[in-house]
PDB file of C-alpha atoms and ligand atoms in Angstrom:
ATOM      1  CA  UNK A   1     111.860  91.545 105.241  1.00 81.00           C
ATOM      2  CA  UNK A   2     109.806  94.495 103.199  1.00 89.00           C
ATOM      3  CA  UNK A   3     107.300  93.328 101.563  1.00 92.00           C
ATOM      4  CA  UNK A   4     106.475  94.697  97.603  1.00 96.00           C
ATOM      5  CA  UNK A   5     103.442  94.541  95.589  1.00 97.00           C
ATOM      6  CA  UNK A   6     103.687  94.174  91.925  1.00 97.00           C
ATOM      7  CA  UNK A   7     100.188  94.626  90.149  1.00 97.00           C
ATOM      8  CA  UNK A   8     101.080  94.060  86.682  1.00 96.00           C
ATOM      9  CA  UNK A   9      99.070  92.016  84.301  1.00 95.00           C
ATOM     10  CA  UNK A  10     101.714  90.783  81.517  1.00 94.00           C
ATOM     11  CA  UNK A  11     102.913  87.495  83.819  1.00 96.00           C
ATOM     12  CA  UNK A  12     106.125  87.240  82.137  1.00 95.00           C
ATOM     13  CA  UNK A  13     106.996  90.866  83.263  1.00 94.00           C
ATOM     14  CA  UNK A  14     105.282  90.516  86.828  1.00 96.00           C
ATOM     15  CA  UNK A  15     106.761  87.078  87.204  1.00 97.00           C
ATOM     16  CA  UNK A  16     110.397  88.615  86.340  1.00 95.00           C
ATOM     17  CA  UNK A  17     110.033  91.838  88.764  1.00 96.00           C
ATOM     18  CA  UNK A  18     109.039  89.733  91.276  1.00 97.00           C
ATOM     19  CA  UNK A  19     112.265  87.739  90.942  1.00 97.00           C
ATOM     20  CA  UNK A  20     114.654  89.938  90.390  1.00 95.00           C
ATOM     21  CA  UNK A  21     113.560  91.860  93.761  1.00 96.00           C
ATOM     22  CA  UNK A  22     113.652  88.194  95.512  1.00 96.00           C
ATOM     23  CA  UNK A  23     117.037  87.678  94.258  1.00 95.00           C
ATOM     24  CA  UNK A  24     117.558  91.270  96.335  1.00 94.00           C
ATOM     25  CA  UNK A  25     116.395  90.101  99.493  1.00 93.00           C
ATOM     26  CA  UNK A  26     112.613  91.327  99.267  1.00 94.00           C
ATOM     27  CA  UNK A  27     109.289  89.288  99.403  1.00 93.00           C
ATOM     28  CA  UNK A  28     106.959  89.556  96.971  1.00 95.00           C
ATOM     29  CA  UNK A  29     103.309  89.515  96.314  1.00 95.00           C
ATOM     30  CA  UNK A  30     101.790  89.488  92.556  1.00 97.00           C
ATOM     31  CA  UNK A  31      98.134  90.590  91.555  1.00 96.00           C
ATOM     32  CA  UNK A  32      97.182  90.640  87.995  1.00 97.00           C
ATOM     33  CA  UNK A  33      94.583  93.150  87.484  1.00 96.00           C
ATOM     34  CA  UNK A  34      93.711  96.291  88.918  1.00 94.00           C
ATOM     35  CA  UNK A  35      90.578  94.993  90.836  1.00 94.00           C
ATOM     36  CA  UNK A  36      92.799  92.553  92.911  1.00 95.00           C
ATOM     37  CA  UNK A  37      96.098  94.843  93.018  1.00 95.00           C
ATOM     38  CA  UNK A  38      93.496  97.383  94.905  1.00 93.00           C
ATOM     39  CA  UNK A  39      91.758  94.368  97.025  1.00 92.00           C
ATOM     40  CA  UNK A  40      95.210  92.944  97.909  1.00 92.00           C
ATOM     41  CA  UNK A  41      96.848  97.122  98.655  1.00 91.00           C
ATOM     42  CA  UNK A  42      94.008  97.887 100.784  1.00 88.00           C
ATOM     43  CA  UNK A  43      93.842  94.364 102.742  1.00 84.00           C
ATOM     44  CA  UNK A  44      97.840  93.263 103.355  1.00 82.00           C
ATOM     45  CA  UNK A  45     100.631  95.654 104.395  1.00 83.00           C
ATOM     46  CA  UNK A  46     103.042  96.397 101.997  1.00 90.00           C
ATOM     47  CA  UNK A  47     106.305  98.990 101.968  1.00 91.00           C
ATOM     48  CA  UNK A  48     106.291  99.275  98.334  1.00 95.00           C
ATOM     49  CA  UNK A  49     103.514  99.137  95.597  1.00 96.00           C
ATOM     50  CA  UNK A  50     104.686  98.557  91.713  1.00 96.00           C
ATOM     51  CA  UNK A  51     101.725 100.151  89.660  1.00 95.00           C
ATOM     52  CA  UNK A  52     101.526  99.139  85.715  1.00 92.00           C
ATOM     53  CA  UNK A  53      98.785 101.520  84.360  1.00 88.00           C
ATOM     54  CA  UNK A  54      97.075  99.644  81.370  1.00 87.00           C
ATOM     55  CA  UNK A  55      95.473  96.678  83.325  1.00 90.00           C
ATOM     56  CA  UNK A  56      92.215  95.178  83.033  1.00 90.00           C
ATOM     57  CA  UNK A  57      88.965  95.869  85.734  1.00 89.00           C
ATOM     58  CA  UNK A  58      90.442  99.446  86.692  1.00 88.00           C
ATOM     59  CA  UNK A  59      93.503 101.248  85.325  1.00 88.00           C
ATOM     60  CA  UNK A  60      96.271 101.370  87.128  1.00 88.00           C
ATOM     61  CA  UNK A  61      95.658 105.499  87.606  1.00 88.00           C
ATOM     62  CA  UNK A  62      92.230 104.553  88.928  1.00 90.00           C
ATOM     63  CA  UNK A  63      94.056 102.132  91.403  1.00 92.00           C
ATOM     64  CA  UNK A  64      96.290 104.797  92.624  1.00 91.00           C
ATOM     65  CA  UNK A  65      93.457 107.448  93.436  1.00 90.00           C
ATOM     66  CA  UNK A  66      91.293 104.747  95.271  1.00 91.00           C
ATOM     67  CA  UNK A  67      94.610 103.733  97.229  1.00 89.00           C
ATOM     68  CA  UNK A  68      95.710 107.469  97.943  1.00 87.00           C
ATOM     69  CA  UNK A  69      92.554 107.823  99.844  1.00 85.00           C
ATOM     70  CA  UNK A  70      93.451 105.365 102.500  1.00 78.00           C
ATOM     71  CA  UNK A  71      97.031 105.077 102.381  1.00 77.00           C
ATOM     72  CA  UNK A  72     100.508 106.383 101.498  1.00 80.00           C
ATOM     73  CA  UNK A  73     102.692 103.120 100.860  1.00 88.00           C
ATOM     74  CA  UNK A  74     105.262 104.837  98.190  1.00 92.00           C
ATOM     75  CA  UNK A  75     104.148 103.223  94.923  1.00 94.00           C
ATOM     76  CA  UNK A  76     106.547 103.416  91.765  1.00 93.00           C
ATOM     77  CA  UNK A  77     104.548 103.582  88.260  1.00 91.00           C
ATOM     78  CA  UNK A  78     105.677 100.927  85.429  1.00 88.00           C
ATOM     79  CA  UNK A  79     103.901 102.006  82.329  1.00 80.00           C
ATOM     80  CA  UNK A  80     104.285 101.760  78.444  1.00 76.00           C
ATOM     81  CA  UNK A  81     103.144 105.445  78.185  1.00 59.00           C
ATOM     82  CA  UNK A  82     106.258 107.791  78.562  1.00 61.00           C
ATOM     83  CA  UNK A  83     104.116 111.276  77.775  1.00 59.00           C
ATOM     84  CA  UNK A  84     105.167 114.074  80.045  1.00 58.00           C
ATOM     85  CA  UNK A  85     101.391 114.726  80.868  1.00 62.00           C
ATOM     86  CA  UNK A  86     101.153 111.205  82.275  1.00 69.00           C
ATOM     87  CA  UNK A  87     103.760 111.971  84.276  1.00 70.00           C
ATOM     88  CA  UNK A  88     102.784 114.657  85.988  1.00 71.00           C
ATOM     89  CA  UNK A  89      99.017 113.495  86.213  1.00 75.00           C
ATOM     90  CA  UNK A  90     100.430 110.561  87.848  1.00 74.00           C
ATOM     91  CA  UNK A  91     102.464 112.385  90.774  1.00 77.00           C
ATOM     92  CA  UNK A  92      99.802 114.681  91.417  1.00 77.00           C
ATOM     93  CA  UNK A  93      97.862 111.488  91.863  1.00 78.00           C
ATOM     94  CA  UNK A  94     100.203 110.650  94.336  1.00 85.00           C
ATOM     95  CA  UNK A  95     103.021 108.139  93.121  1.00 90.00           C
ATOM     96  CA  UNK A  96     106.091 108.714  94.424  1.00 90.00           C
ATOM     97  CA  UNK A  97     108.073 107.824  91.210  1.00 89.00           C
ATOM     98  CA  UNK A  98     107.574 106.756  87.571  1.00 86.00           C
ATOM     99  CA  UNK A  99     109.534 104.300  85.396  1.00 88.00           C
ATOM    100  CA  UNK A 100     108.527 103.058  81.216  1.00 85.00           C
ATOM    101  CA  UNK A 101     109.049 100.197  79.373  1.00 84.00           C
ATOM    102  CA  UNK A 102     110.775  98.712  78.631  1.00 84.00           C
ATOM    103  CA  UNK A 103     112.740  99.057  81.773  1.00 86.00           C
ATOM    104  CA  UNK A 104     116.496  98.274  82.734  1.00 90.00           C
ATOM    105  CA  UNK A 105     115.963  95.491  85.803  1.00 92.00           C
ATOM    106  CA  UNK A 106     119.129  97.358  87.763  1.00 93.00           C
ATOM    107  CA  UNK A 107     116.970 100.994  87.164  1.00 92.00           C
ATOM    108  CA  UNK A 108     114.077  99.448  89.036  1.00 94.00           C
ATOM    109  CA  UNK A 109     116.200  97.382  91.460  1.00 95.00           C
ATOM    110  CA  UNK A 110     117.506 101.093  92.017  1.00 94.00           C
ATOM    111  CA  UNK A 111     114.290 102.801  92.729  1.00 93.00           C
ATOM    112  CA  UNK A 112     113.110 100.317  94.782  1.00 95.00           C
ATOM    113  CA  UNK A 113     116.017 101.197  97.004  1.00 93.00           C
ATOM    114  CA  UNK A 114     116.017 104.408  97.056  1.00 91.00           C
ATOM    115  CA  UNK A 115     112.164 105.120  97.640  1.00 92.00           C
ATOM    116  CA  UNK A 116     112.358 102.532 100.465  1.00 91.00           C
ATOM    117  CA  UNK A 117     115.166 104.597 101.836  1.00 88.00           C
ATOM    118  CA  UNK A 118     112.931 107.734 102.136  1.00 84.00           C
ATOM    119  CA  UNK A 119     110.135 106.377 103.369  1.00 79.00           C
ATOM    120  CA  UNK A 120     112.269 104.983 106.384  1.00 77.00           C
ATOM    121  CA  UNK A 121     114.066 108.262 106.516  1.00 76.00           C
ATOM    122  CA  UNK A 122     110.394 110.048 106.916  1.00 75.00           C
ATOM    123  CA  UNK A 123     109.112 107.447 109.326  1.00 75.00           C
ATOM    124  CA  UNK A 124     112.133 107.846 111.297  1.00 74.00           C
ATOM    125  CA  UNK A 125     112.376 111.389 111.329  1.00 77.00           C
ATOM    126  CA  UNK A 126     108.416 111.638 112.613  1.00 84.00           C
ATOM    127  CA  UNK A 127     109.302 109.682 115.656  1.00 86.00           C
ATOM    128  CA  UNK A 128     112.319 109.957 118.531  1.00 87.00           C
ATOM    129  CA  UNK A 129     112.496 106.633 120.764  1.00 85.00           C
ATOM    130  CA  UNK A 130     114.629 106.323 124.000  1.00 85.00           C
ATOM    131  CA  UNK A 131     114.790 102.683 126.048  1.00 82.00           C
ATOM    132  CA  UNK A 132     110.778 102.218 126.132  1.00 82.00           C
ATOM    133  CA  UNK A 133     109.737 105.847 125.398  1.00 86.00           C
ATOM    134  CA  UNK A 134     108.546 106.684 122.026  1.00 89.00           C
ATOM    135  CA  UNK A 135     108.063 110.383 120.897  1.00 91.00           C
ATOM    136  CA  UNK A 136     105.474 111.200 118.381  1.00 90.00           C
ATOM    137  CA  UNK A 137     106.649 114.774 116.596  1.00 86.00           C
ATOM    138  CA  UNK A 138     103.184 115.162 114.621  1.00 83.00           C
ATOM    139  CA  UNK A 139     100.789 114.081 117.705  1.00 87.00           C
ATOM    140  CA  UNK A 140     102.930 116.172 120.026  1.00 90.00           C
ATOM    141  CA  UNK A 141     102.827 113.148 122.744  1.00 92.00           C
ATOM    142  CA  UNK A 142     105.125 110.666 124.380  1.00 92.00           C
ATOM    143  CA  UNK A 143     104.482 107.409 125.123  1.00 90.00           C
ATOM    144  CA  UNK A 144     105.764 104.507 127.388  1.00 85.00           C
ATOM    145  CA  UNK A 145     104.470 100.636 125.868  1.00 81.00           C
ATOM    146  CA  UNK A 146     101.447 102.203 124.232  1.00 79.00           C
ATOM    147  CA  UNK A 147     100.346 104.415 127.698  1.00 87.00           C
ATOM    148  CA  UNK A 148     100.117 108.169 126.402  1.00 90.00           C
ATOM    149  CA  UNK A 149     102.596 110.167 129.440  1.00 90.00           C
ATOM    150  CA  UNK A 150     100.201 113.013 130.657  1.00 91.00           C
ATOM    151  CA  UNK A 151     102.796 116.150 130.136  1.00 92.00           C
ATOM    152  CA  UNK A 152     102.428 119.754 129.695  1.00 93.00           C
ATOM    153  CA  UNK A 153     103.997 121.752 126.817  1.00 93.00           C
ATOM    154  CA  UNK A 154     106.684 122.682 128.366  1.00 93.00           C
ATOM    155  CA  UNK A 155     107.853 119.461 129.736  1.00 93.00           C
ATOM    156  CA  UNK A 156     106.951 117.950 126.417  1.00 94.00           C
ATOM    157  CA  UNK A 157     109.818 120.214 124.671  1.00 93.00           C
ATOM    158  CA  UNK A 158     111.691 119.428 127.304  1.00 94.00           C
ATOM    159  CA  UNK A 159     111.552 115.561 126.683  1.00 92.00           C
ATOM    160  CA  UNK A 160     111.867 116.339 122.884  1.00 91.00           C
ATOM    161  CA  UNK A 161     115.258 118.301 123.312  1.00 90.00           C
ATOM    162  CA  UNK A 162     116.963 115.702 125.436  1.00 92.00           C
ATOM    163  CA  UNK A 163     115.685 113.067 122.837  1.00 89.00           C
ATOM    164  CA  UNK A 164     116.860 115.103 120.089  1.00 86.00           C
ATOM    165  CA  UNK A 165     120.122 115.181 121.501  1.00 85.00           C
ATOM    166  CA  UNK A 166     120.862 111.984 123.299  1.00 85.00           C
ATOM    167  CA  UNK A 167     124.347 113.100 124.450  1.00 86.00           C
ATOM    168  CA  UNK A 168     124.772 116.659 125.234  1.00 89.00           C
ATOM    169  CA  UNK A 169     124.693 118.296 128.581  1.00 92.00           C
ATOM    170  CA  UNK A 170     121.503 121.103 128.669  1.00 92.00           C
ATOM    171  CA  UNK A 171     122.238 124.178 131.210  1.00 92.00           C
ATOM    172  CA  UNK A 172     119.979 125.679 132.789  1.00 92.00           C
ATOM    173  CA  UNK A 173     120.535 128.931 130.849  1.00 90.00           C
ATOM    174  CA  UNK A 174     120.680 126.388 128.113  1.00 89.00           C
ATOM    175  CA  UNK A 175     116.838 124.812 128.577  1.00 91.00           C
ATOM    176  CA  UNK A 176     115.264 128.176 129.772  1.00 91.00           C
ATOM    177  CA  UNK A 177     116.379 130.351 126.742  1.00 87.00           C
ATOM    178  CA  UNK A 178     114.904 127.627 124.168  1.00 87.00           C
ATOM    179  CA  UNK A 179     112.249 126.485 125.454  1.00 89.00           C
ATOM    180  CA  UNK A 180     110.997 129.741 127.421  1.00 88.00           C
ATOM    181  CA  UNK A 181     112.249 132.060 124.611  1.00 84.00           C
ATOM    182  CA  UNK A 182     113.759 134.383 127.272  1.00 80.00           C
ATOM    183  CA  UNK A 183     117.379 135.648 128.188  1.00 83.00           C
ATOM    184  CA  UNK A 184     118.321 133.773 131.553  1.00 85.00           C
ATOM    185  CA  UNK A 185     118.687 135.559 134.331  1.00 85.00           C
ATOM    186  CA  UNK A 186     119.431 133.468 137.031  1.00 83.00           C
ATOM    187  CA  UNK A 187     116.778 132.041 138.428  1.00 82.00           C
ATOM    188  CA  UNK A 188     116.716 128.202 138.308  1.00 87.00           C
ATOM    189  CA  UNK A 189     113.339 127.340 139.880  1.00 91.00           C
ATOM    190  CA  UNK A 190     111.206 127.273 136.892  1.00 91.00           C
ATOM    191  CA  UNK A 191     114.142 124.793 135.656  1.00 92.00           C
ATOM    192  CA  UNK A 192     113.936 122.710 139.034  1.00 93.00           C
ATOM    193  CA  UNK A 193     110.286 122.539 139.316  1.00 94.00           C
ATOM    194  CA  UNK A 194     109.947 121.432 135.498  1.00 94.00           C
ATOM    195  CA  UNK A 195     112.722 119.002 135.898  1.00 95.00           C
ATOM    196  CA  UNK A 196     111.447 117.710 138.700  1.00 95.00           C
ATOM    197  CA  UNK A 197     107.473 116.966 137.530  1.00 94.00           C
ATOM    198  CA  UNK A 198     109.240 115.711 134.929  1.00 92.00           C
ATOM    199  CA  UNK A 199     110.824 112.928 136.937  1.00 93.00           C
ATOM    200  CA  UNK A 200     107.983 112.497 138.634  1.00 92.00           C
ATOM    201  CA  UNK A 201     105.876 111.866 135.577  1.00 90.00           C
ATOM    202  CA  UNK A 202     108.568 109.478 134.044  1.00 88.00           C
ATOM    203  CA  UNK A 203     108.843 107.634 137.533  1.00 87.00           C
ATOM    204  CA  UNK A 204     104.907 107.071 138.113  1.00 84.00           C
ATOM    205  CA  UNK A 205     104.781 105.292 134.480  1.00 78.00           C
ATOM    206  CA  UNK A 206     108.487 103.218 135.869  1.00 76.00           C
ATOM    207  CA  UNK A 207     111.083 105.171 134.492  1.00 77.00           C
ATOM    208  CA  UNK A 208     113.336 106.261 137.094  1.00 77.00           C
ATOM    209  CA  UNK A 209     115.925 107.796 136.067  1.00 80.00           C
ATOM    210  CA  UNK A 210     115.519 109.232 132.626  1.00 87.00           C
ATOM    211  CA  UNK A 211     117.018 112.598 133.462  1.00 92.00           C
ATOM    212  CA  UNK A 212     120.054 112.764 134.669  1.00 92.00           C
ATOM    213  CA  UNK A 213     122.094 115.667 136.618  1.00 93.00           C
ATOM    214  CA  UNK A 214     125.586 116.917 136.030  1.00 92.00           C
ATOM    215  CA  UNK A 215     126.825 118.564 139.183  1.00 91.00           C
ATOM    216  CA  UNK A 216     127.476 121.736 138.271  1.00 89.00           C
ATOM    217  CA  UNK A 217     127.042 121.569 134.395  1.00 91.00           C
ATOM    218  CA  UNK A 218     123.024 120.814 133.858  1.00 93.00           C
ATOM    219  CA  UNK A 219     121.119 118.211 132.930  1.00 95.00           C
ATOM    220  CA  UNK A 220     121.134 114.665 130.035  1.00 92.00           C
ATOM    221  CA  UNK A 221     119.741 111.711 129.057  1.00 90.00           C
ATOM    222  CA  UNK A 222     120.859 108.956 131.413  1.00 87.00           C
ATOM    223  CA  UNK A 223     122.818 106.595 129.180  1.00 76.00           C
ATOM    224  CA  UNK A 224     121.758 103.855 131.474  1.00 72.00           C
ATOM    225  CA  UNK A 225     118.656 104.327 132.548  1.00 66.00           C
TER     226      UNK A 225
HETATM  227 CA1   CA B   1      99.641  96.151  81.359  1.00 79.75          CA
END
């Protein structure tokens, strides 16, 4: 269940955000001023941060800068203030949206959706996963149950195109002209040898058969592995 932080002092509006996104299916966590909203952000982990701006101890902009230092947990701004300058202070502070009072409960129900949506979307699209194997796009590695797979380059864009596409058949000519860059003319031992220390990699950390050949066609993802 995702888990949302509403730091607003009025209780009568915190306590009604909190249930209305209970009645959607969410848990929910209150703080009350901006020292504890930042205490409880930084401490607990949370999908989704809502941000009122005036609150006692710090203001709720002050809470975002401190936060955007350690973390990026989309937070959506509930504020009073409605001046375009806020506005864009406030994104280039980092929040990912921005909603004023007084507010229309299906509005926020619908921003809470939709930023969750993204965020997942972005988490998703940073990382490939296959059985046990999990492929990190930014930190270039691959990893079976935590253990970092000790691969070259080139058989680390190898991994990532048969990840990318679970279900299509690579050729030879197929592999060699994207990941070498160069027209194909033939010779299938750079393919083989790659292939193969590939195998041998995935087998040494248990994974036996990861790659699979199509007589005559090339080389997929084993459905089964
Ligand atoms: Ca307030």
């Amino acid at each position: 269940m995702e888990h949302i932080l509403i730091i607003e002092d009025e209780k009568d509006v915190n306590r009604l955000l909190a249930q209305t996104l209970k009645e959607e299916g969410y848990r929910t966590t209150s703080a009350f001023d901006g020292m504890e909203g930042l205490h409880m952000a930084e401490n607990g982990a949370f999908d989704l941060i809502m941000l009122d701006l005036m609150l006692p101890y710090f203001s709720g902009d002050e809470v975002l800068r401190r936060l955007r230092e350690k973390c990026d947990t989309p937070v959506i701004v509930i504020s009073a203030r409605d001046m375009v300058r806020t506005k864009i202070d406030l994104l280039t502070l980092g929040a990912d949206d921005y909603i004023t009072k007084p507010f229309d409960l299906g509005e926020v129900v619908a921003r809470v959706v939709s930023n969750l949506r993204r965020c997942r979307k972005e988490e998703s699209a940073k990382q490939l996963t296959y059985g046990n194997l999990v492929l990190d796009r930014e930190a270039k590695t691959i990893s079976a149950e935590e253990t970092k797979l000790d691969l070259t380059a080139k058989e680390y864009r190898m991994m990532e195109l048969f990840l990318e596409h679970p279900n299509k058949v690579f050729s030879k000519a197929n592999l060699y002209e994207t990941i070498w860059g160069g027209e194909y003319l033939g010779d299938d031992n750079v393919i083989k040898t790659h292939i193969s220390n590939l195998r041998t990699k995935l087998k040494a950390y248990g994974y036996e058969n990861y790659i699979e050949t199509v007589w005559g066609l090339g080389y997929r993802l084993n459905k089964n592995p």
